[in-house]
Coordinates of C-alpha atoms and ligand atoms in Angstrom, one line a residue:
M16 CA 12.5 1.3 5.0
K17 CA 11.2 4.6 6.4
L18 CA 13.3 7.7 6.7
F19 CA 12.2 10.3 9.3
K20 CA 13.5 13.8 9.8
T21 CA 13.0 14.4 13.5
K22 CA 13.8 16.6 16.4
K23 CA 16.4 14.0 17.4
G24 CA 18.1 13.9 14.0
N25 CA 17.6 11.8 10.9
I26 CA 16.4 8.3 11.7
V27 CA 15.6 5.2 9.7
F28 CA 13.0 2.7 10.7
F29 CA 13.8 -0.7 9.2
K30 CA 12.5 -4.2 10.0
G31 CA 11.1 -3.1 13.4
N32 CA 14.2 -1.2 14.6
S33 CA 15.2 2.4 14.4
Y34 CA 18.7 3.6 13.5
K35 CA 20.3 7.0 13.9
L36 CA 21.8 8.3 10.7
L37 CA 25.3 9.7 10.6
S38 CA 24.2 11.8 7.5
K39 CA 23.0 15.0 9.0
D40 CA 22.2 17.0 5.9
W41 CA 18.7 16.4 4.6
D42 CA 19.4 18.0 1.2
I43 CA 22.3 15.7 0.7
L44 CA 20.3 12.6 1.7
L45 CA 17.4 13.5 -0.7
N46 CA 19.8 14.0 -3.6
N47 CA 21.4 10.6 -3.3
D48 CA 20.3 8.4 -6.2
Q49 CA 21.5 5.4 -4.2
L50 CA 19.7 6.4 -1.0
Y51 CA 18.3 2.9 -0.3
K52 CA 21.8 1.4 -0.4
E53 CA 23.3 4.2 1.6
L54 CA 20.7 3.8 4.4
I55 CA 21.0 0.0 4.5
Q56 CA 24.7 0.5 5.3
Q57 CA 23.8 2.7 8.3
C58 CA 21.3 0.2 9.8
I59 CA 23.9 -1.4 12.0
E60 CA 24.0 -2.2 15.7
P61 CA 26.1 0.8 16.8
N62 CA 23.5 3.1 15.3
R63 CA 20.5 1.4 16.8
L64 CA 18.0 3.4 18.9
S65 CA 15.1 2.2 20.9
L66 CA 12.4 4.4 19.3
S67 CA 9.3 2.7 18.0
E68 CA 7.6 3.8 14.8
K69 CA 4.8 5.4 16.9
E70 CA 7.4 7.5 18.8
L71 CA 9.0 8.5 15.5
N72 CA 5.7 9.6 14.2
N73 CA 5.3 11.8 17.3
I74 CA 8.6 13.6 16.9
A75 CA 8.6 13.7 13.0
L76 CA 9.3 17.1 11.3
P77 CA 8.2 17.8 7.7
P78 CA 10.5 15.6 5.6
I79 CA 11.7 18.5 3.6
K80 CA 14.5 21.1 3.6
S81 CA 15.2 23.1 0.4
Q82 CA 13.1 21.1 -2.0
E83 CA 10.1 22.7 -3.9
V84 CA 6.8 20.9 -3.8
W85 CA 5.0 20.5 -7.1
A86 CA 1.7 18.8 -7.8
S87 CA -0.1 17.0 -10.6
G88 CA -3.7 17.6 -11.4
V89 CA -6.6 15.7 -12.8
T90 CA -4.8 12.4 -12.8
Y91 CA -7.9 10.5 -11.4
F92 CA -11.2 10.2 -13.2
K93 CA -12.9 11.4 -9.9
S94 CA -10.8 14.6 -9.9
K95 CA -11.8 15.3 -13.5
T96 CA -15.5 15.0 -12.9
A97 CA -15.5 16.9 -9.7
R98 CA -13.6 19.9 -11.3
M99 CA -15.9 19.9 -14.3
E100 CA -18.8 20.2 -12.0
E101 CA -17.3 22.9 -9.8
S102 CA -16.4 25.1 -12.8
K103 CA -19.4 24.5 -15.1
E104 CA -20.9 27.9 -14.4
S105 CA -17.7 29.7 -15.1
G106 CA -17.3 27.9 -18.4
G107 CA -14.0 26.4 -17.3
S108 CA -15.1 22.8 -17.1
T109 CA -14.0 21.8 -20.6
F110 CA -10.3 22.4 -19.6
Y111 CA -10.5 19.5 -17.2
D112 CA -11.7 16.8 -19.6
K113 CA -9.2 18.0 -22.2
V114 CA -6.2 17.9 -19.8
Y115 CA -7.3 14.4 -18.5
D116 CA -6.9 13.1 -22.1
A117 CA -4.0 15.3 -23.3
E118 CA -0.4 14.1 -23.6
R119 CA 0.8 16.9 -21.4
P120 CA -0.3 16.5 -17.8
E121 CA -1.4 19.3 -15.5
L122 CA 1.6 20.2 -13.3
F123 CA 1.6 23.1 -10.9
F124 CA 3.9 24.7 -8.3
K125 CA 2.5 24.0 -4.9
S126 CA 4.8 25.2 -2.1
T127 CA 8.2 26.3 -1.0
A128 CA 9.6 24.2 1.8
D129 CA 9.1 26.8 4.6
R130 CA 5.3 26.9 3.9
V131 CA 4.9 23.1 4.2
R132 CA 3.4 21.6 7.4
G133 CA 4.5 18.3 8.9
P134 CA 2.7 15.7 11.1
F135 CA 0.4 17.1 13.7
Q136 CA 1.0 20.7 12.6
T137 CA -1.8 22.8 11.5
V138 CA -2.9 23.2 7.8
R139 CA -4.8 26.2 6.8
I140 CA -7.9 27.2 4.9
R141 CA -7.9 30.6 3.2
K142 CA -10.0 33.2 4.9
D143 CA -11.5 34.3 1.6
S144 CA -12.7 30.7 0.7
M145 CA -16.0 29.3 1.7
W146 CA -15.4 25.9 0.2
S147 CA -12.1 24.2 1.1
V148 CA -11.0 20.6 1.1
P149 CA -8.0 18.4 1.7
E150 CA -6.6 16.4 -1.2
P151 CA -4.8 13.2 -0.1
E152 CA -2.0 12.5 -2.6
L153 CA 0.8 9.9 -3.0
T154 CA 3.9 12.1 -3.2
L155 CA 7.0 11.2 -5.2
V156 CA 10.5 12.1 -3.8
L157 CA 12.8 12.9 -6.7
T158 CA 16.5 13.7 -6.8
R159 CA 18.0 16.3 -9.1
N160 CA 18.7 13.5 -11.6
Q161 CA 15.0 12.6 -11.8
K162 CA 15.5 9.5 -9.7
L163 CA 12.5 8.3 -7.8
I164 CA 14.0 7.5 -4.4
G165 CA 10.9 7.2 -2.3
Y166 CA 7.3 8.1 -1.5
S167 CA 5.6 10.3 1.1
I168 CA 2.1 11.4 1.9
G169 CA 0.9 14.8 0.8
N170 CA -2.1 16.9 1.4
D171 CA -2.8 19.4 -1.4
M172 CA -5.2 21.7 0.5
S173 CA -7.4 23.4 -2.0
A174 CA -10.0 26.2 -2.2
R175 CA -12.6 24.7 -4.5
D176 CA -14.7 27.9 -4.8
I177 CA -11.7 30.0 -5.9
E178 CA -10.5 27.3 -8.4
G179 CA -14.1 26.8 -9.7
E180 CA -14.7 30.5 -10.2
N181 CA -12.0 30.7 -12.8
P182 CA -9.2 28.2 -13.7
L183 CA -6.8 31.1 -13.9
Y184 CA -7.2 31.4 -10.1
L185 CA -5.5 28.0 -9.6
P186 CA -2.4 29.4 -8.0
Q187 CA -4.5 31.3 -5.4
A188 CA -6.7 28.2 -4.8
K189 CA -3.7 26.0 -4.3
S190 CA -0.7 27.9 -3.0
Y191 CA -0.8 29.8 0.3
T192 CA 0.8 29.5 3.7
G193 CA 0.0 26.1 5.2
S194 CA -1.7 24.7 2.1
A195 CA 0.7 21.8 1.8
A196 CA 1.4 19.0 4.3
L197 CA 3.9 16.2 4.0
G198 CA 4.9 13.3 6.1
P199 CA 5.2 11.5 8.4
C200 CA 8.2 9.9 6.7
I201 CA 9.7 9.0 3.3
L202 CA 9.3 5.3 2.3
V203 CA 12.7 4.7 0.7
T204 CA 12.5 1.8 -1.7
E205 CA 14.1 0.5 -4.9
R206 CA 10.7 -1.0 -5.9
V207 CA 7.8 0.8 -7.6
I208 CA 4.9 1.1 -5.2
D209 CA 2.3 -1.6 -5.5
P210 CA -0.6 -0.3 -7.7
R211 CA -3.0 -2.0 -5.2
T212 CA -1.8 0.3 -2.4
I213 CA -4.8 1.9 -0.7
I214 CA -4.9 5.7 -0.1
S215 CA -7.5 6.6 2.4
M216 CA -8.7 9.7 4.3
E217 CA -10.8 10.4 7.3
I218 CA -12.0 13.8 8.5
I219 CA -12.9 14.1 12.1
R220 CA -15.0 16.9 13.6
T221 CA -15.6 17.0 17.4
N222 CA -14.7 13.3 17.7
E223 CA -17.0 12.2 14.9
V224 CA -15.8 10.9 11.6
I225 CA -17.7 13.1 9.1
F226 CA -16.0 12.0 6.0
E227 CA -14.3 8.8 4.9
G228 CA -12.9 8.0 1.4
R229 CA -10.5 5.7 -0.3
T230 CA -8.9 5.0 -3.6
Q231 CA -5.9 3.1 -4.8
V232 CA -2.7 3.9 -6.7
A233 CA -3.9 1.9 -9.7
E234 CA -6.6 4.6 -10.3
I235 CA -3.9 7.1 -11.3
K236 CA -4.2 7.6 -15.0
R237 CA -0.6 8.7 -15.7
S238 CA 2.6 6.8 -15.1
F239 CA 5.1 8.3 -12.7
S240 CA 7.7 8.4 -15.4
E241 CA 5.4 10.5 -17.6
L242 CA 4.8 13.0 -14.7
I243 CA 8.5 13.1 -13.9
H244 CA 9.4 13.6 -17.5
F245 CA 7.2 16.6 -18.0
L246 CA 8.2 18.1 -14.7
F247 CA 11.9 18.0 -15.5
K248 CA 11.4 18.9 -19.2
E249 CA 12.5 22.5 -18.8
M250 CA 13.1 22.8 -15.1
D251 CA 16.1 21.9 -13.0
F252 CA 15.8 21.1 -9.3
P253 CA 19.3 21.4 -7.7
N254 CA 17.9 20.0 -4.4
G255 CA 15.5 17.5 -5.9
C256 CA 11.8 17.9 -5.4
F257 CA 8.5 16.5 -4.2
L258 CA 5.8 15.8 -6.7
M259 CA 2.2 15.2 -5.5
T260 CA 0.4 12.8 -7.9
G261 CA -3.2 14.1 -7.7
T262 CA -6.3 13.2 -5.7
G263 CA -8.8 10.5 -6.3
I264 CA -10.8 11.3 -3.1
V265 CA -13.2 14.2 -3.4
P266 CA -15.8 14.9 -0.7
D267 CA -19.3 15.8 -1.8
E268 CA -20.0 19.3 -3.0
N269 CA -21.7 20.3 0.3
F270 CA -18.6 19.5 2.3
T271 CA -16.2 22.2 3.5
L272 CA -13.5 22.0 6.1
Q273 CA -13.8 23.9 9.3
Q274 CA -11.3 25.1 12.0
K275 CA -10.2 22.3 14.3
D276 CA -11.1 19.5 11.9
Q277 CA -8.6 16.6 12.0
I278 CA -7.5 15.3 8.7
K279 CA -6.0 11.8 8.7
I280 CA -4.5 10.5 5.4
N281 CA -3.2 7.0 5.3
I282 CA -1.2 5.3 2.6
E283 CA -0.5 1.6 3.1
G284 CA 3.2 1.0 3.7
I285 CA 4.0 4.7 4.4
G286 CA 1.9 5.6 7.4
T287 CA -0.6 8.3 8.5
L288 CA -0.3 12.0 8.1
Q289 CA -2.5 13.8 10.6
N290 CA -3.1 17.5 10.6
E291 CA -5.6 19.9 12.3
V292 CA -7.1 22.8 10.4
G293 CA -6.0 25.9 12.3
Ligands
DO4_319 O1 -6.8 21.5 -11.7 C1 -7.0 21.6 -10.6 C2 -6.2 20.8 -9.5 C3 -6.3 19.4 -9.6 C4 -5.7 18.7 -8.5 O2 -5.1 19.3 -7.6 C5 -5.8 17.2 -8.4 O3 -6.4 16.6 -9.3 O4 -5.4 16.7 -7.4
MG320 MG1 -4.5 17.9 -5.9

């Protein structure tokens, strides 16, 4: 089932119908280890609305309130090779193959909730970057007890020139206002996502598709439990958190985003997250 935070309240879309939730506090919802069961109980006739999934997508807000957004890096082979290439002149490339094989994954802080953009809102490229890309990432939704309650779509906007110049610049390459997008909903499920799930991205410039790429969840090198374990090792998340799982789609080196580009990220079973670069 899909959980939407919207301008009309918190709404569940389940088996073709939408239901208004009585639970109003997003932080309480996202911290419920039994969220799936709780939502099923609220999918009853008196709560039924007549909103289609398309209408929900159009009124969806970023599915976040007080959670932090963290991200995993170099979890796909494609990400490893692309970063090695971008940082070979700075001498930083060797860090990426090491972290790909290391026991400890790369995890980094991505965004506070107020800097996150939702469906159809604008994401940003840094003014001091000449080479910026979107990173489409399956995103885990975790309670304070490390319980994986659902999945969303994330965009880890990144300044590749700044990251490539020196790996120590990673926080500047990755974290700035409007550098993270989430949405359109949270797929709440008790099942682990199917590894064959396709993640795809299109970038559209003046009505023309100028980039298309796809990967699948099975390409992620690390297990979710491994990523969650390291994230929570020495950190508590009283409101739960979002964890992006890394990118396996990397546009060619000569590609950089421009103002007004439309970024569409689709993950099967979750939906499409669309943002304009603004
Ligand atoms: O180490 C750089 C960032 C890696 C990343 O964001 C990714 O692999 O998705
Ligand atoms: Mg990333």
